[in-house]
Coordinates of C-alpha atoms in Angstrom, one line a residue:
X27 CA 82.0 4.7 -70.1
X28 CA 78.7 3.6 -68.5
X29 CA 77.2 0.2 -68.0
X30 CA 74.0 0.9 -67.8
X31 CA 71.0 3.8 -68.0
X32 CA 70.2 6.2 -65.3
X33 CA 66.9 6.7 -63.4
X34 CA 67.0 9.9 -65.2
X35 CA 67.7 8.7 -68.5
X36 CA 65.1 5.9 -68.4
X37 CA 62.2 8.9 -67.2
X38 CA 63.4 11.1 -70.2
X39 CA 63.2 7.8 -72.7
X40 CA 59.8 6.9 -70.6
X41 CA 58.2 10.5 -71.6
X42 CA 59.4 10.1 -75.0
X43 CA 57.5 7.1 -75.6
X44 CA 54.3 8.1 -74.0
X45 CA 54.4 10.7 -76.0
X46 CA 54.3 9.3 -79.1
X47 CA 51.7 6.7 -78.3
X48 CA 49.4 9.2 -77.0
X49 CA 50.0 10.8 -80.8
X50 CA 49.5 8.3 -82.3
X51 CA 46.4 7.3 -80.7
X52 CA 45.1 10.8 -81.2
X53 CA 45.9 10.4 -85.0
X54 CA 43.8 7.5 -84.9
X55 CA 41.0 8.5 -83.5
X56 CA 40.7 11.5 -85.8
X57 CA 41.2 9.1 -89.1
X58 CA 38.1 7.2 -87.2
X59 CA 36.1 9.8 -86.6
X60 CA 36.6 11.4 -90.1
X61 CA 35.8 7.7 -91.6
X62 CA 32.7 7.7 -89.5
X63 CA 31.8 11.6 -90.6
X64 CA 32.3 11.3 -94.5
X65 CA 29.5 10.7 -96.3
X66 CA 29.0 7.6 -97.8
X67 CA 27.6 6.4 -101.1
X68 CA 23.7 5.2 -100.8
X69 CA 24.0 1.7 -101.8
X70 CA 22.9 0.3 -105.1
X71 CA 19.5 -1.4 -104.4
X72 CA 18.3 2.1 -103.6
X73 CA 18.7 3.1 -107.9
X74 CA 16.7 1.3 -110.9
X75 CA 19.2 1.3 -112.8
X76 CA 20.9 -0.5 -116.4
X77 CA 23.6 -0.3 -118.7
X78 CA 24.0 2.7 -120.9
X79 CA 23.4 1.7 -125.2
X80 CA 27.1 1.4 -125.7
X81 CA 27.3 -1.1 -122.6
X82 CA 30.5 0.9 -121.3
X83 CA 29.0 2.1 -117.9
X84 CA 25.5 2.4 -115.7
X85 CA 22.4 5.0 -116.2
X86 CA 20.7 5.6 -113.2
X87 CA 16.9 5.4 -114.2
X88 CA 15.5 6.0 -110.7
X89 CA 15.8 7.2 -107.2
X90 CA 13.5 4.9 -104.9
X91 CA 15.0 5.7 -101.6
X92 CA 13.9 9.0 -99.8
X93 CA 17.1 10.4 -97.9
X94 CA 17.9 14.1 -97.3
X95 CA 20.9 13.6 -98.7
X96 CA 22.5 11.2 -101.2
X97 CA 25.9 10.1 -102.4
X98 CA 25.5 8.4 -105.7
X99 CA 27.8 6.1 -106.4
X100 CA 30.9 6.1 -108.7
X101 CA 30.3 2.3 -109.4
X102 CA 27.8 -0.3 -109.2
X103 CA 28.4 -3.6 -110.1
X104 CA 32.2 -2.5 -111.5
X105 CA 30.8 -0.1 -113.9
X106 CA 31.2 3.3 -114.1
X107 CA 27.7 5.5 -113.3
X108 CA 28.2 7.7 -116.1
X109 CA 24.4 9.4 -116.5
X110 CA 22.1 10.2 -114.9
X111 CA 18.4 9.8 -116.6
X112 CA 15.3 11.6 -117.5
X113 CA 13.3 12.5 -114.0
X114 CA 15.6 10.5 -112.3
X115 CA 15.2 12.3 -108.7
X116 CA 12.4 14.2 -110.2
X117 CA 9.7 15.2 -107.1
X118 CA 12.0 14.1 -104.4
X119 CA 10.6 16.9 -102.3
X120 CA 12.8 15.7 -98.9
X121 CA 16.1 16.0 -101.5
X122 CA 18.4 18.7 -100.1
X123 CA 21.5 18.0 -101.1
X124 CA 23.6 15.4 -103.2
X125 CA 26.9 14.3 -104.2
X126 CA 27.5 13.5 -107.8
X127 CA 30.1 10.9 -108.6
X128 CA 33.0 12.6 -110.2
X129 CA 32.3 9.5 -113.2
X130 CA 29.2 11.1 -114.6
X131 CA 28.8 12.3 -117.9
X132 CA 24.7 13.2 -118.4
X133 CA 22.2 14.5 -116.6
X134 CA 19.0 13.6 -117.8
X135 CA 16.1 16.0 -118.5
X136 CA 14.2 17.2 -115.5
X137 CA 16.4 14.6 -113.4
X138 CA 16.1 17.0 -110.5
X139 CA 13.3 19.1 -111.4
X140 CA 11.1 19.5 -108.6
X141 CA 13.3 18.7 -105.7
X142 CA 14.4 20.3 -102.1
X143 CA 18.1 20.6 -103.6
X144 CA 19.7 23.3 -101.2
X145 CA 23.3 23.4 -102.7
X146 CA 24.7 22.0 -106.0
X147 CA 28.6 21.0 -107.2
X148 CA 28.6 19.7 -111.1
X149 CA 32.0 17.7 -111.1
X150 CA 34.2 18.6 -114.4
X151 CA 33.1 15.5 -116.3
X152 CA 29.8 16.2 -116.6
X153 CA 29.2 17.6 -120.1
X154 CA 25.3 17.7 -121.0
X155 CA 22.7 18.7 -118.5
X156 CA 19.2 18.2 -120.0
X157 CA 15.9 20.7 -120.1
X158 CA 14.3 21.3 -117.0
X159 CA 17.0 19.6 -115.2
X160 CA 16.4 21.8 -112.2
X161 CA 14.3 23.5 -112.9
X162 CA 11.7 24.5 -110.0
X163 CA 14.1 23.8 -107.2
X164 CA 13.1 26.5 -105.4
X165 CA 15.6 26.5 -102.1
X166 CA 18.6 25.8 -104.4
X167 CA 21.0 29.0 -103.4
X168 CA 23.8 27.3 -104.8
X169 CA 25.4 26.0 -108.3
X170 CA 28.6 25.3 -108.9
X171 CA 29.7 24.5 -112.6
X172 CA 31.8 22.0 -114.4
X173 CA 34.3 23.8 -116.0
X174 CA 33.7 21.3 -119.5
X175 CA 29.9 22.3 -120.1
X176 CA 29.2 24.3 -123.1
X177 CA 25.5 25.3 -122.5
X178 CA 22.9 25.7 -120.2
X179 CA 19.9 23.6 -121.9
X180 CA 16.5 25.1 -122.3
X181 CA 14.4 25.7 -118.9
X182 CA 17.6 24.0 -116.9
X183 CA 17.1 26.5 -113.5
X184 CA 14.0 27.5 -114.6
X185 CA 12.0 29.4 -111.5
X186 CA 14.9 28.4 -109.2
X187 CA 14.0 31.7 -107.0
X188 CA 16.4 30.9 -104.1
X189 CA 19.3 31.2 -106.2
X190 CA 20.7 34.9 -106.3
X191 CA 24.6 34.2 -107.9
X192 CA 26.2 32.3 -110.3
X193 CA 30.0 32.1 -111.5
X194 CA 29.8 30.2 -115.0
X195 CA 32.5 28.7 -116.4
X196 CA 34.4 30.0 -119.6
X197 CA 33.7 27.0 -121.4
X198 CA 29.6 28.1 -122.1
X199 CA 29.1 28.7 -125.7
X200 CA 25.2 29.1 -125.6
X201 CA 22.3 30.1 -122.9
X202 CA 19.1 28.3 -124.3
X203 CA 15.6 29.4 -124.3
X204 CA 14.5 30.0 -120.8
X205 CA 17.5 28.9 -119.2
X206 CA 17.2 31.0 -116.0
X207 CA 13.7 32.1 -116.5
X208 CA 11.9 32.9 -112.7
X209 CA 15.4 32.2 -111.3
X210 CA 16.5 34.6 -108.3
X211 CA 19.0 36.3 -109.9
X212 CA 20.4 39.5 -109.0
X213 CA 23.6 40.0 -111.3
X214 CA 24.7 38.0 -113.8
X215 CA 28.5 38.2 -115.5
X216 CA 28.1 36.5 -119.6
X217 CA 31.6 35.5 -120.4
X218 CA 33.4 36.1 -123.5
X219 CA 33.1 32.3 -124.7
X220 CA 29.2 32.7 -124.9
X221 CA 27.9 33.7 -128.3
X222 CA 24.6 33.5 -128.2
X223 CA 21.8 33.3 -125.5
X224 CA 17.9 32.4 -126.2
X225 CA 14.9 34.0 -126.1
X226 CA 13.7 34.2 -122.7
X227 CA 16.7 33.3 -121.1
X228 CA 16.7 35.7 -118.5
X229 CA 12.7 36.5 -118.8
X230 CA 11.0 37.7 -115.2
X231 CA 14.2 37.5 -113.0
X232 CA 12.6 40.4 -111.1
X233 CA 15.6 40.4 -109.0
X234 CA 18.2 41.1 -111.6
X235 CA 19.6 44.5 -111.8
X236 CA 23.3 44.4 -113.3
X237 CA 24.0 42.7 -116.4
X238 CA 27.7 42.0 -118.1
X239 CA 28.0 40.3 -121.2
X240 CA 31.5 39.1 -122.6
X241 CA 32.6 40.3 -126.2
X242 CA 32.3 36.8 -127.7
X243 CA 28.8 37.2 -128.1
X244 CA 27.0 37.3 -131.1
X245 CA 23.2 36.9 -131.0
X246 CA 20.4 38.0 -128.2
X247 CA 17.8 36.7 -129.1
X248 CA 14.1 38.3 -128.8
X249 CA 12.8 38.7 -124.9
X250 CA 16.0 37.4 -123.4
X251 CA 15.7 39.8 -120.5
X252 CA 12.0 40.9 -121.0
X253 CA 9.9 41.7 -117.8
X254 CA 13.5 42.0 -115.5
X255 CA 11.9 45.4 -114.0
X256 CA 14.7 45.8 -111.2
X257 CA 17.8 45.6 -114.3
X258 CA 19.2 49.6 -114.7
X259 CA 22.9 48.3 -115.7
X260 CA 23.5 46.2 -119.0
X261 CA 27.6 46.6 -119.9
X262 CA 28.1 44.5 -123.4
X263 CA 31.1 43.7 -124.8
X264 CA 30.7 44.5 -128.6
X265 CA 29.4 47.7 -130.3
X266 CA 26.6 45.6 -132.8
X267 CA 24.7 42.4 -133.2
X268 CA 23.9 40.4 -136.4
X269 CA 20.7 41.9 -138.1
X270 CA 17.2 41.1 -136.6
X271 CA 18.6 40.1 -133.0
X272 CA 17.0 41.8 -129.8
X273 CA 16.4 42.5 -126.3

């Protein structure tokens, strides 16, 4: 039996240990470097901001800051931000990009309307987005839907030209008046939960040439897809329409 450790031994157990200090310091400096790298939330005293009416989480009136890109917050002052409101980031021309709390429940009419937005991700709990909401955001390429939303409100992307692709979500019921209007679009798939899309939906999306609507539907209305002079392919789902629907 030995008495003690070898030279060799102790090198071998030496190595060892470097070893996993120097992993462990590289493991460190990456969770650094990723702390420093991930965006963080724009503080609170750049929002107006107040209670919602059943005093159960925050509105965010107002954007007064005038970052490229903003984080908004999933709390401020221990309540949840749950909506977003009217014109809330409306005009920000230097807006490209932001980061919706995974908290929020409304957004506002025309909150965005207006702005540089290059990219957009709705989180799942977002349910309502108002009229005009985006509408005239003309670099956004980009939308990516909740899956809960169950229409896209009047005007929403209105004259969004950037913006050549959309996936929506199976839980759409309705495509308001106007909805895509002037929007970039080049093909379009209606799923089968949508039943019925607006008039002027789809009006003067120059761009759009292939059209497939789901079978769940069950009105067009009047000039939904009028003045779309690049469309040659419309594949619908059902054989007829209630009376005194139309193109």
């Amino acid at each position: 039996m030995l008495s003690g450790t070898s030279d060799w031994q102790r090198s071998i157990y030496m190595k060892r240990y470097l070893t996993v200090l120097i992993a462990a310091c590289l493991l460190a400096a990456t969770g650094i470097a990723g702390a420093q790298n991930a965006p963080s939330a724009i503080p609170a005293s750049d929002f107006k901001y107040d209670l919602t009416n059943d005093a159960d989480g925050v509105v965010i009136k107002s954007y007064i800051g005038n970052a490229a890109e903003v984080v908004i917050p999933a709390e401020i002052e221990d309540f949840p931000v749950l909506e977003l409101a009217s014109n809330c980031f409306n005009d920000c021309a230097s807006l490209q990009k932001v980061v919706l709390p995974k908290t929020l429940k409304t957004i506002g009419d025309s909150a965005f309307c207006e702005t540089g937005l290059e990219s957009l991700s709705i989180p799942d709990s977002v349910r309502d987005i108002g009229e005009w909401a985006f509408a005239n955001c003309r670099k956004l390429k980009t939308v990516t839907f909740s899956a809960g939303i169950e229409c896209i409100a009047a005007s929403a992307f209105f004259g969004c030209s950037a913006l050549k692709t959309i996936i929506l979500p199976d839980s759409i019921k309705a495509i308001h008046s106007a909805a895509f209007q002037e929007a970039g679009l080049e093909a379009i798939v209606i799923p089968d939960s949508v039943e019925g899309i607006w008039r002027e939906a789809f009006k003067d999306c120059k761009n759009l040439k292939t059209v497939t609507i789901g079978n769940g539907i069950k009105a067009i209305e009047n000039s939904a897809f009028k003045d779309c002079s690049s469309l040659t392919t419309v594949n619908i789902g059902v054989k007829e329409f209630p009376e005194g629907e139309g193109y």
